[in-house]
XYZ file of C-alpha atoms in Angstrom:
666
model
C -129.215 131.249 -14.437
C -126.931 130.156 -17.801
C -125.203 131.936 -19.948
C -125.844 136.053 -19.024
C -129.171 135.218 -18.882
C -132.200 133.862 -16.282
C -134.886 131.803 -17.493
C -137.824 131.633 -14.676
C -140.255 128.875 -14.454
C -143.254 129.645 -12.507
C -145.817 127.046 -13.728
C -148.149 130.162 -16.109
C -146.685 131.731 -19.480
C -145.782 135.383 -19.258
C -148.003 137.719 -21.686
C -147.417 141.185 -21.614
C -150.229 142.123 -21.547
C -151.300 140.378 -18.155
C -146.915 142.464 -16.591
C -149.600 143.941 -13.945
C -151.402 141.337 -12.011
C -147.763 139.399 -12.561
C -146.805 142.635 -10.350
C -149.375 141.051 -7.335
C -147.964 137.521 -7.652
C -144.489 136.846 -6.516
C -141.908 134.655 -8.632
C -142.697 131.550 -7.997
C -141.823 129.867 -4.400
C -138.648 127.522 -5.517
C -137.125 130.756 -7.028
C -137.421 132.605 -4.902
C -136.231 130.659 -1.944
C -133.080 130.625 -4.523
C -132.759 134.437 -4.501
C -133.646 134.633 -0.988
C -130.476 132.097 -0.140
C -127.924 133.816 -2.156
C -125.286 135.835 0.057
C -125.861 138.806 -1.842
C -128.466 141.215 -2.494
C -130.144 140.603 -5.523
C -133.131 142.461 -6.232
C -135.820 140.846 -9.773
C -136.733 143.726 -12.072
C -140.256 143.334 -13.961
C -139.798 144.175 -18.485
C -140.711 148.245 -17.268
C -137.567 148.186 -14.468
C -140.295 147.839 -11.538
C -139.036 145.776 -8.507
C -141.334 142.625 -8.469
C -138.305 141.059 -5.590
C -136.081 141.286 -3.320
C -134.281 139.549 -1.100
C -133.698 139.806 2.308
C -129.569 141.144 2.353
C -130.698 143.847 -0.610
C -133.602 144.945 2.285
C -130.764 145.104 4.473
C -128.261 147.102 2.666
C -131.091 149.897 0.764
C -133.196 150.236 3.991
C -136.398 149.728 1.767
C -138.129 146.490 2.623
C -140.426 143.880 0.222
C -143.509 144.613 0.672
C -142.618 149.000 0.275
C -141.007 148.632 -2.983
C -142.958 145.771 -5.295
C -143.584 147.737 -7.973
C -141.437 150.647 -8.008
C -139.183 152.247 -10.345
C -135.430 150.283 -9.192
C -134.057 154.130 -9.018
C -135.597 154.644 -5.598
C -134.895 151.834 -4.603
C -131.154 151.450 -5.684
C -129.610 154.813 -5.791
C -126.147 154.199 -6.380
C -123.589 156.662 -7.495
C -119.923 156.821 -8.476
C -117.099 157.154 -5.691
C -114.860 159.969 -7.219
C -117.648 161.758 -9.689
C -120.087 162.189 -7.255
C -122.345 161.568 -10.243
C -125.467 159.445 -10.568
C -125.160 155.857 -11.974
C -126.375 155.172 -15.490
C -129.684 152.244 -14.008
C -128.155 149.049 -14.608
C -131.434 147.092 -15.524
C -132.414 150.156 -18.696
C -129.571 149.241 -20.324
C -129.927 145.680 -19.657
C -133.542 145.969 -20.637
C -132.511 147.319 -23.961
C -129.417 145.622 -24.703
C -130.484 142.573 -24.226
C -126.839 140.853 -22.361
C -125.319 141.213 -19.532
C -123.861 144.203 -17.679
C -120.169 142.931 -15.894
C -119.767 144.016 -11.720
C -117.810 147.819 -11.835
C -116.049 149.213 -9.739
C -116.417 152.696 -7.832
C -119.964 153.102 -7.355
C -121.649 153.941 -4.063
C -124.903 152.977 -2.732
C -126.810 155.560 -0.994
C -129.296 153.251 1.482
C -132.070 154.751 2.398
C -131.629 155.982 5.836
C -128.581 158.042 3.885
C -125.627 155.295 4.654
C -123.046 154.718 1.810
C -121.900 151.591 1.140
C -118.968 150.828 -1.954
C -120.642 148.494 -3.769
C -119.638 145.357 -6.143
C -122.612 144.791 -8.904
C -123.541 143.964 -11.965
C -127.309 143.018 -14.084
C -128.474 140.060 -15.935
C -131.388 140.091 -18.667
C -133.942 137.531 -17.178
C -135.810 135.869 -20.051
C -139.141 133.382 -20.358
C -139.344 130.104 -21.956
C -139.115 131.445 -25.961
C -135.927 133.677 -24.848
C -137.814 137.366 -24.599
C -136.765 139.723 -21.898
C -138.690 140.208 -19.174
C -136.984 141.744 -16.748
C -133.625 141.797 -14.902
C -131.543 141.163 -11.961
C -129.419 143.032 -10.436
C -126.793 141.654 -7.588
C -124.676 143.592 -5.413
C -122.561 143.474 -2.722
C -121.124 145.865 -0.166
C -117.283 146.033 -0.574
C -116.885 148.581 1.500
C -114.609 146.491 4.521
C -112.360 144.853 1.684
C -112.077 148.417 -0.167
C -111.088 149.400 2.771
C -108.239 146.950 3.298
C -107.471 147.613 -0.020
C -106.862 151.251 0.333
C -104.817 150.226 3.015
C -102.148 148.654 1.401
C -102.029 151.164 -0.882
C -101.664 154.084 1.079
C -99.139 151.340 3.667
C -97.405 151.080 -0.246
C -97.220 154.908 -0.786
C -96.054 155.483 2.960
C -93.268 153.160 2.305
C -92.416 154.379 -0.988
C -92.577 158.410 0.495
C -89.680 156.539 3.048
C -87.471 155.296 0.340
C -87.607 158.234 -1.608
C -86.473 160.375 1.126
C -83.695 158.266 2.840
C -80.766 160.356 1.618
C -78.964 157.295 0.998
C -79.159 155.099 -2.870
C -81.647 152.590 -2.457
C -82.067 149.714 -5.354
C -84.783 147.405 -5.124
C -84.305 144.232 -7.468
C -86.184 140.778 -7.891
C -85.754 137.199 -8.041
C -83.888 137.873 -11.152
C -81.988 140.290 -9.735
C -83.161 143.232 -11.170
C -84.428 146.696 -10.568
C -87.610 146.703 -9.879
C -87.665 150.144 -8.503
C -84.727 152.742 -7.676
C -84.918 155.654 -5.305
C -84.393 159.566 -5.789
C -80.968 159.567 -4.439
C -80.377 156.415 -6.554
C -80.287 158.432 -9.457
C -79.520 161.505 -8.600
C -76.303 160.046 -6.770
C -75.085 157.635 -10.567
C -76.637 160.242 -12.603
C -78.852 157.455 -14.727
C -82.968 158.299 -15.118
C -85.792 155.362 -14.525
C -85.952 154.435 -18.188
C -82.136 152.882 -17.409
C -82.520 151.907 -14.358
C -85.713 149.884 -14.571
C -85.514 146.091 -16.033
C -82.453 145.946 -16.659
C -80.094 143.765 -14.546
C -78.418 144.600 -11.881
C -74.896 144.158 -12.671
C -75.199 145.112 -15.981
C -75.487 148.608 -14.747
C -73.599 151.822 -16.170
C -69.534 150.452 -16.187
C -70.317 146.863 -14.890
C -69.087 148.739 -11.671
C -71.289 146.297 -9.419
C -70.456 143.181 -10.889
C -68.149 141.777 -8.907
C -68.415 137.721 -8.088
C -68.850 137.862 -4.261
C -71.110 140.603 -4.157
C -73.110 138.487 -6.699
C -72.753 135.481 -4.658
C -74.099 136.825 -1.707
C -77.541 139.144 -3.414
C -78.295 135.402 -4.995
C -78.389 133.689 -1.631
C -80.603 136.400 0.092
C -83.177 135.024 -1.335
C -82.830 131.195 -1.521
C -81.165 131.153 2.760
C -84.012 134.161 3.912
C -79.880 135.953 4.527
C -78.323 139.046 4.583
C -75.104 141.039 4.327
C -73.629 144.584 5.969
C -70.871 146.888 5.072
C -69.477 144.993 1.333
C -66.871 147.599 0.245
C -66.726 148.317 -3.410
C -63.811 150.863 -4.441
C -63.785 151.683 -8.452
C -63.545 154.610 -10.445
C -68.155 154.711 -11.420
C -68.271 156.715 -14.562
C -69.268 160.143 -14.674
C -68.433 160.520 -10.705
C -64.868 159.700 -10.721
C -63.194 157.350 -8.013
C -65.281 156.299 -4.846
C -65.909 154.202 -1.817
C -69.911 152.597 -1.825
C -70.441 150.230 0.786
C -73.309 147.560 0.150
C -76.178 146.735 2.829
C -79.192 143.991 1.456
C -82.206 142.979 3.106
C -84.780 140.243 2.400
C -87.803 141.641 2.157
C -90.742 138.761 1.760
C -93.624 137.887 -0.135
C -96.723 139.857 0.662
C -100.282 139.069 -0.520
C -99.875 138.947 -4.566
C -96.087 140.222 -4.317
C -93.198 137.798 -4.683
C -90.282 138.546 -1.974
C -87.869 140.823 -2.912
C -84.361 142.403 -2.512
C -83.529 145.900 -0.011
C -80.269 146.726 -1.077
C -79.070 150.109 0.331
C -75.494 151.960 -0.936
C -73.878 154.153 0.876
C -71.045 156.513 -0.532
C -68.309 155.637 2.241
C -65.591 158.127 -0.032
C -65.485 160.884 2.078
C -65.801 159.432 5.384
C -63.059 157.239 4.074
C -60.615 160.177 3.700
C -62.026 162.129 6.839
C -61.576 158.881 8.586
C -57.990 158.868 6.616
C -57.545 162.582 7.031
C -58.073 162.338 11.115
C -55.725 158.633 11.307
C -53.262 161.159 9.264
C -53.387 164.418 11.426
C -53.233 162.443 14.576
C -50.047 160.265 12.916
C -48.135 164.319 12.573
C -49.586 165.159 16.042
C -48.485 162.240 18.020
C -44.552 163.024 15.950
C -44.903 165.683 16.447
C -46.037 165.784 19.914
C -42.649 163.482 20.833
C -40.193 164.913 19.014
C -41.151 168.610 20.131
C -38.638 170.390 22.017
C -40.750 171.432 24.967
C -42.589 169.769 28.378
C -45.610 168.748 27.243
C -47.930 167.283 29.316
C -52.152 166.591 28.900
C -54.270 166.950 31.929
C -57.284 165.699 32.463
C -59.503 168.577 32.993
C -62.247 167.006 35.927
C -59.423 164.822 37.884
C -56.755 167.555 37.560
C -54.579 163.983 36.939
C -51.929 163.785 33.771
C -52.720 160.861 31.766
C -49.592 161.392 29.045
C -46.437 163.116 28.559
C -44.224 163.116 25.502
C -40.326 161.475 26.046
C -38.706 165.107 26.312
C -40.183 166.229 29.695
C -39.295 162.775 31.096
C -35.712 163.405 29.768
C -35.919 167.132 31.944
C -37.953 166.256 34.698
C -36.186 162.772 35.027
C -39.317 160.688 35.487
C -40.217 158.408 33.301
C -44.214 158.319 32.124
C -45.316 155.686 34.829
C -44.242 158.043 36.934
C -45.566 161.675 35.731
C -49.319 159.619 34.804
C -51.952 159.182 37.910
C -49.915 162.088 39.336
C -51.693 166.292 39.642
C -48.619 168.859 38.736
C -47.918 170.174 41.809
C -46.968 166.460 43.050
C -44.343 166.824 40.660
C -42.639 169.864 41.108
C -45.228 172.760 39.309
C -47.029 174.769 42.253
C -45.870 175.615 45.820
C -48.813 172.370 46.954
C -52.262 171.563 46.156
C -54.111 174.696 46.956
C -51.835 176.843 44.754
C -52.618 173.089 42.168
C -56.387 174.056 42.669
C -55.898 178.060 42.310
C -54.159 177.219 38.797
C -56.499 175.196 37.743
C -59.595 177.461 38.109
C -57.827 180.188 36.493
C -57.099 177.548 33.811
C -61.436 177.008 34.005
C -62.255 180.258 33.764
C -60.043 182.023 31.542
C -59.101 179.386 29.306
C -55.619 179.607 29.510
C -52.708 180.684 32.202
C -48.825 181.615 31.401
C -45.594 182.051 33.546
C -42.687 183.338 32.750
C -40.891 182.098 35.176
C -41.923 179.537 37.280
C -39.287 177.385 39.902
C -39.529 173.763 38.803
C -37.355 170.952 41.016
C -37.462 168.336 39.267
C -36.340 164.266 40.160
C -32.604 164.892 41.354
C -34.034 168.764 43.999
C -32.139 170.070 41.805
C -34.122 173.639 40.520
C -34.502 174.704 37.649
C -36.651 177.959 35.763
C -39.457 176.966 33.228
C -41.937 178.766 31.504
C -45.936 177.018 31.653
C -48.496 177.592 28.680
C -51.688 176.100 29.588
C -55.504 176.625 27.287
C -57.562 173.493 27.521
C -59.530 172.859 23.883
C -62.029 169.984 22.619
C -61.162 166.982 21.283
C -64.383 165.547 19.970
C -66.883 165.437 22.880
C -63.536 165.945 25.826
C -62.220 168.071 26.763
C -58.154 167.847 26.949
C -55.750 170.200 28.640
C -52.578 170.466 27.429
C -49.403 171.855 29.869
C -46.495 173.725 27.305
C -42.710 173.613 30.127
C -40.065 175.126 28.587
C -36.444 175.142 30.285
C -35.683 178.758 30.396
C -32.497 178.897 32.563
C -30.492 179.045 30.203
C -32.674 182.319 29.015
C -32.874 183.528 32.658
C -29.158 183.517 32.406
C -28.847 185.334 29.144
C -31.452 188.047 30.275
C -28.918 188.390 32.968
C -25.469 188.994 31.061
C -28.028 191.589 28.976
C -28.858 193.127 31.702
C -25.374 193.590 32.760
C -23.892 194.631 29.252
C -27.200 196.683 29.188
C -25.668 198.292 32.142
C -22.146 198.907 30.747
C -23.375 199.970 27.421
C -25.813 202.902 28.548
C -22.375 203.268 31.251
C -20.389 203.275 28.230
C -23.077 205.872 25.979
C -22.743 208.400 29.067
C -19.062 208.924 28.549
C -19.121 208.968 24.906
C -21.665 211.595 24.845
C -19.672 213.639 27.346
C -16.746 213.409 25.202
C -18.963 214.138 21.729
C -20.664 217.236 24.226
C -16.695 218.529 24.815
C -16.566 218.024 20.873
C -19.490 219.050 19.484
C -18.349 222.565 21.017
C -15.076 222.530 20.216
C -16.644 222.118 17.092
C -18.809 225.247 16.986
C -15.854 227.125 18.603
C -14.078 225.850 15.618
C -16.984 227.240 13.144
C -17.861 230.050 15.212
C -13.872 230.949 13.747
C -14.651 230.258 10.492
C -17.147 231.583 9.771
C -15.918 234.242 11.372
C -12.724 234.483 9.120
C -14.895 233.432 6.053
C -16.824 237.288 7.229
C -13.569 239.069 7.319
C -12.520 237.286 3.881
C -15.497 237.927 2.593
C -15.026 241.994 3.565
C -11.664 241.818 2.775
C -12.737 240.341 -0.644
C -15.205 243.477 -1.135
C -13.238 246.308 0.004
C -10.518 244.739 -2.420
C -13.418 244.561 -5.322
C -14.407 248.264 -4.602
C -10.525 249.384 -3.926
C -10.573 248.014 -7.620
C -13.206 248.864 -8.819
C -12.520 252.401 -7.826
C -8.772 252.477 -8.886
C -10.323 251.232 -12.320
C -12.858 254.047 -12.193
C -9.621 256.351 -11.816
C -8.057 255.026 -14.459
C -10.746 254.915 -17.212
C -11.155 258.678 -16.352
C -7.198 259.692 -16.834
C -7.697 258.052 -20.643
C -10.821 259.901 -20.859
C -9.789 263.014 -19.871
C -6.283 263.197 -20.091
C -5.196 260.682 -23.144
C -8.324 262.533 -24.826
C -6.960 265.000 -24.506
C -4.306 264.688 -25.516
C -4.881 262.710 -28.612
C -7.868 265.323 -29.516
C -3.992 268.356 -29.736
C -2.199 265.826 -30.780
C -4.895 264.865 -34.045
C -5.711 269.059 -34.516
C -1.859 269.134 -34.893
C -1.810 266.835 -37.694
C -4.684 268.325 -39.575
C -3.137 271.801 -39.634
C -0.210 270.154 -40.941
C -1.336 268.197 -43.570
C -3.610 271.238 -44.829
C -0.432 273.498 -45.086
C 1.208 270.302 -47.381
C 0.059 271.079 -50.679
C -1.477 268.363 -52.316
C 0.294 265.898 -53.728
C 3.114 265.027 -51.672
C 4.499 262.409 -49.444
C 4.451 264.296 -46.846
C 0.588 265.161 -47.182
C -0.128 261.138 -47.124
C 2.295 260.217 -44.133
C 0.488 263.162 -42.537
C -3.359 261.374 -43.755
C -1.955 258.017 -42.330
C -0.646 259.693 -38.607
C -4.430 261.374 -38.102
C -5.790 258.036 -39.123
C -3.535 256.415 -36.291
C -4.270 259.153 -33.868
C -8.095 258.657 -34.412
C -7.305 254.283 -33.839
C -5.303 254.773 -30.832
C -8.607 257.623 -29.526
C -11.111 254.940 -30.440
C -9.023 251.924 -28.349
C -8.184 254.299 -25.490
C -11.798 254.938 -25.499
C -13.184 250.919 -25.540
C -9.839 250.648 -23.190
C -11.906 253.110 -20.374
C -14.980 251.523 -20.771
C -13.853 248.055 -20.385
C -12.340 249.809 -16.810
C -14.854 251.283 -15.838
C -18.016 252.804 -18.368
C -19.610 256.085 -16.710
C -22.700 255.142 -17.521
C -23.050 252.946 -15.245
C -21.742 255.260 -12.360
C -24.298 258.303 -14.084
C -27.060 256.173 -15.364
C -27.542 252.741 -14.172
C -26.823 249.075 -15.244
C -29.755 249.047 -17.166
C -28.320 252.086 -19.575
C -25.320 250.747 -19.333
C -25.663 247.302 -20.288
C -27.291 248.669 -23.051
C -24.357 250.172 -24.505
C -22.107 247.567 -23.761
C -24.620 244.638 -25.419
C -25.050 247.621 -28.872
C -20.770 247.894 -28.505
C -19.827 244.562 -28.217
C -22.187 243.524 -30.937
C -20.635 245.931 -33.664
C -17.520 244.691 -32.556
C -18.334 240.978 -32.608
C -21.010 240.919 -35.391
C -22.520 238.789 -33.339
C -27.123 239.470 -32.811
C -27.927 240.616 -29.089
C -31.087 241.241 -27.852
C -30.970 243.058 -24.797
C -34.150 242.914 -22.688
C -34.561 244.971 -19.503
C -36.923 244.927 -16.935
C -37.511 248.978 -17.102
C -36.212 252.476 -16.172
C -34.007 252.311 -13.501
C -36.386 254.148 -10.956
C -34.602 252.396 -8.038
C -31.222 252.249 -8.387
C -29.238 248.962 -7.146
C -26.592 249.509 -4.890
C -23.001 249.619 -6.695
C -21.798 246.729 -5.718
C -24.529 244.371 -6.858
C -24.244 247.205 -10.501
C -20.509 246.245 -10.161
C -21.400 242.190 -10.092
C -24.206 242.475 -12.604
C -22.125 244.512 -14.828
C -19.024 241.884 -14.586
C -21.111 239.101 -14.668
C -22.620 239.944 -17.940
C -19.048 241.344 -19.453
C -17.167 238.215 -18.351
C -20.154 236.028 -20.470
C -20.715 237.913 -23.215
C -16.299 237.430 -23.395
C -16.502 233.939 -22.871
C -19.078 233.601 -25.674
C -17.190 235.040 -28.333
C -14.287 232.980 -27.585
C -15.061 229.822 -27.364
C -19.240 229.728 -28.408
C -18.740 230.821 -32.284
C -22.320 231.807 -31.168
C -24.353 233.461 -34.503
C -26.965 234.868 -31.478
C -27.054 235.998 -28.039
C -29.984 236.953 -25.636
C -28.998 239.725 -22.616
C -32.093 239.198 -19.999
C -32.464 241.511 -16.634
C -35.644 240.957 -14.951
C -35.995 242.357 -11.421
C -38.782 241.281 -8.864
C -39.705 242.337 -5.102
C -37.233 240.077 -3.504
C -34.454 238.870 -6.284
C -32.639 240.283 -9.548
C -31.768 237.845 -11.738
C -29.828 238.330 -15.104
C -29.705 235.905 -18.151
C -27.507 235.389 -20.566
C -28.112 232.283 -23.281
C -26.520 231.924 -26.793
C -26.835 229.525 -29.380
C -23.779 228.709 -30.020
C -21.081 225.227 -29.084
C -22.208 223.427 -25.722
C -19.756 222.065 -22.769
C -19.502 220.076 -19.699
C -21.306 222.605 -17.857
C -20.512 219.875 -14.252
C -16.826 218.981 -15.814
C -15.248 221.778 -17.316
C -17.693 225.231 -15.180
C -15.347 224.217 -11.769
C -11.858 224.552 -13.944
C -12.466 228.311 -16.248
C -11.735 231.097 -14.336
C -13.594 232.846 -16.575
C -17.184 231.277 -14.937
C -15.180 230.796 -11.366
C -14.552 234.584 -11.273
C -18.460 234.880 -12.158
C -19.352 232.942 -9.216
C -16.322 234.872 -6.826
C -18.249 238.598 -7.756
C -21.683 236.898 -7.035
C -21.241 234.995 -4.408
C -19.728 238.345 -3.057
C -23.265 240.037 -2.973
C -25.089 237.074 -1.712
C -26.353 236.117 -4.446
C -25.733 232.576 -6.549
C -24.232 230.948 -10.704
C -25.741 228.886 -12.443
C -24.089 227.169 -15.473
C -26.586 224.915 -17.730
C -25.258 223.828 -21.211
C -24.482 219.901 -22.335
C -24.009 218.609 -25.819
C -26.799 220.143 -27.100
C -26.272 223.807 -29.032
C -26.578 226.547 -26.380
C -25.500 227.739 -22.930
C -27.849 229.570 -20.215
C -25.923 231.692 -17.391
C -28.056 232.473 -14.499
C -27.104 234.981 -11.864
C -29.506 235.696 -9.209
C -29.181 238.438 -6.708
C -31.327 238.758 -3.819
C -32.174 241.977 -2.864
C -33.453 243.946 0.557
C -35.806 246.901 1.754
C -32.945 248.456 2.273
C -31.497 247.598 -1.134
C -33.329 250.392 -3.117
C -32.422 254.091 -3.647
C -33.140 256.737 -6.389
C -32.140 256.865 -9.061
C -29.033 259.549 -9.370
């Protein structure tokens, strides 16, 4: 074989017309011996792709003997498929015979033996030429690479397994080559430092990020790993990392020995210890604070081991309280320092503590080292410190508190006695006060009754005087007027005497009207004869004529049921006084008087549009308003005056009515 082809010399010429005869004869003995001695499987075909020769290795691998295959097409003996697609592979001899060139070895090819066994092979084919250079056949050479492929696959599987482990490690990992450039990094590295593989792989390790790894000592350690097959642990790096802020990183490095064609590498593990360091610092700070609290607490504190019931620590306040040193307290049980009567009571307390996790004694006697007794408050609870359970006992001296409580109880008893005495005194004073109130209420009732009687007498007297003025004085004035009129008519006209008589008649008429008005002011007969509403309507009309102020009077309707005389008189006088005040002080242009009656009360509302006044400060000092309130109060009613800086004043009188107050009109 030479130059990708095979030239066969077997002592004769190879005429294509005589190929069928040549199939009956094997190649020359020296060629056959040479092919048989090749360690690879070899099959020789003629120009038509039929088998002429196969060595023993080919017979073993295909399961065919040379005698059975001579003259058979190669595809019958040499059945091959693609390992991945399981499709038949093109006959290599056919390609060689057509192209006249050798075919290089190929991979991923499976040979199907006669018994169905599958072998993974590498193979190739080359043309066989005669002395003239013509292609007279082909030779196929193949070998079993199953073991080698299994070894390669095992290496690839191991590599994939290792890479899978690396990728799933939570700590950032990076692989460096001898030049300290990044070969590969795991997912955690990219996520932690917020970079991508394209930004990292192939880059110089010390130039990553903001050159946070460019530390001379770290460079020295990494450069020594491969030459000396060394390693380092817990190299701390604390600095500002781009996009991360200040971080504390811990680095560990190992040498990965060379394997096969892979050179030696450096595996660098990076742990973000920031939170762990902060937690450790916080724990140390917490322990320091606890120790300071423990040592400066103003309560005695004992720490006891739950399993042995022995004290293992005590704070300074307790040593001063009991008179023992810390060394003397450590290693003792609680009953030995006078907290419990004996060991049995100590065990009982511990059983309760272990069951409930908490015990409390508000008044526990304690014997100190100098044999003095004090009262203490004892509180104990169980808690975990890491994996260890601890019993903490807080002891507080309550002797002073007990004395204070005793004094407080004595004071409380004295106070109770004083309260009882004072209560008796107050009961006596209360009885006296009730008698005085009853006496005054009786006096007020008598005074009110007297005032009511005086008012009634006054109204009766007014009624009598009004009737006398109306009847007697009216009759005299009428007679005087008639006489003057007769004399006037008998006097010549014109004459001075007749003019004087005419003036006297006018004066007499004026006196008559004034007497009539005075009688109405004293006691209108309409109030007695026709009731409150009719009397008020007449009075309002006359008042409006005399004053020139418009009065709008509204009543609740005809007096189907008359009110009691005191109520009618009180309301009439209140409205009369209100109109008088309006005329004197308000300078009003319009007045509204409303009389409204309901089932439970009767009310009178007098409103004007005149000048207002400060009702709170003035109403208590004006006799007119005081008189109105007294009149309304005598019949059980109330009077309200509403006025201010704005124009207008409202007076409201409300008098409650009882069912017995209703009476039919006369």
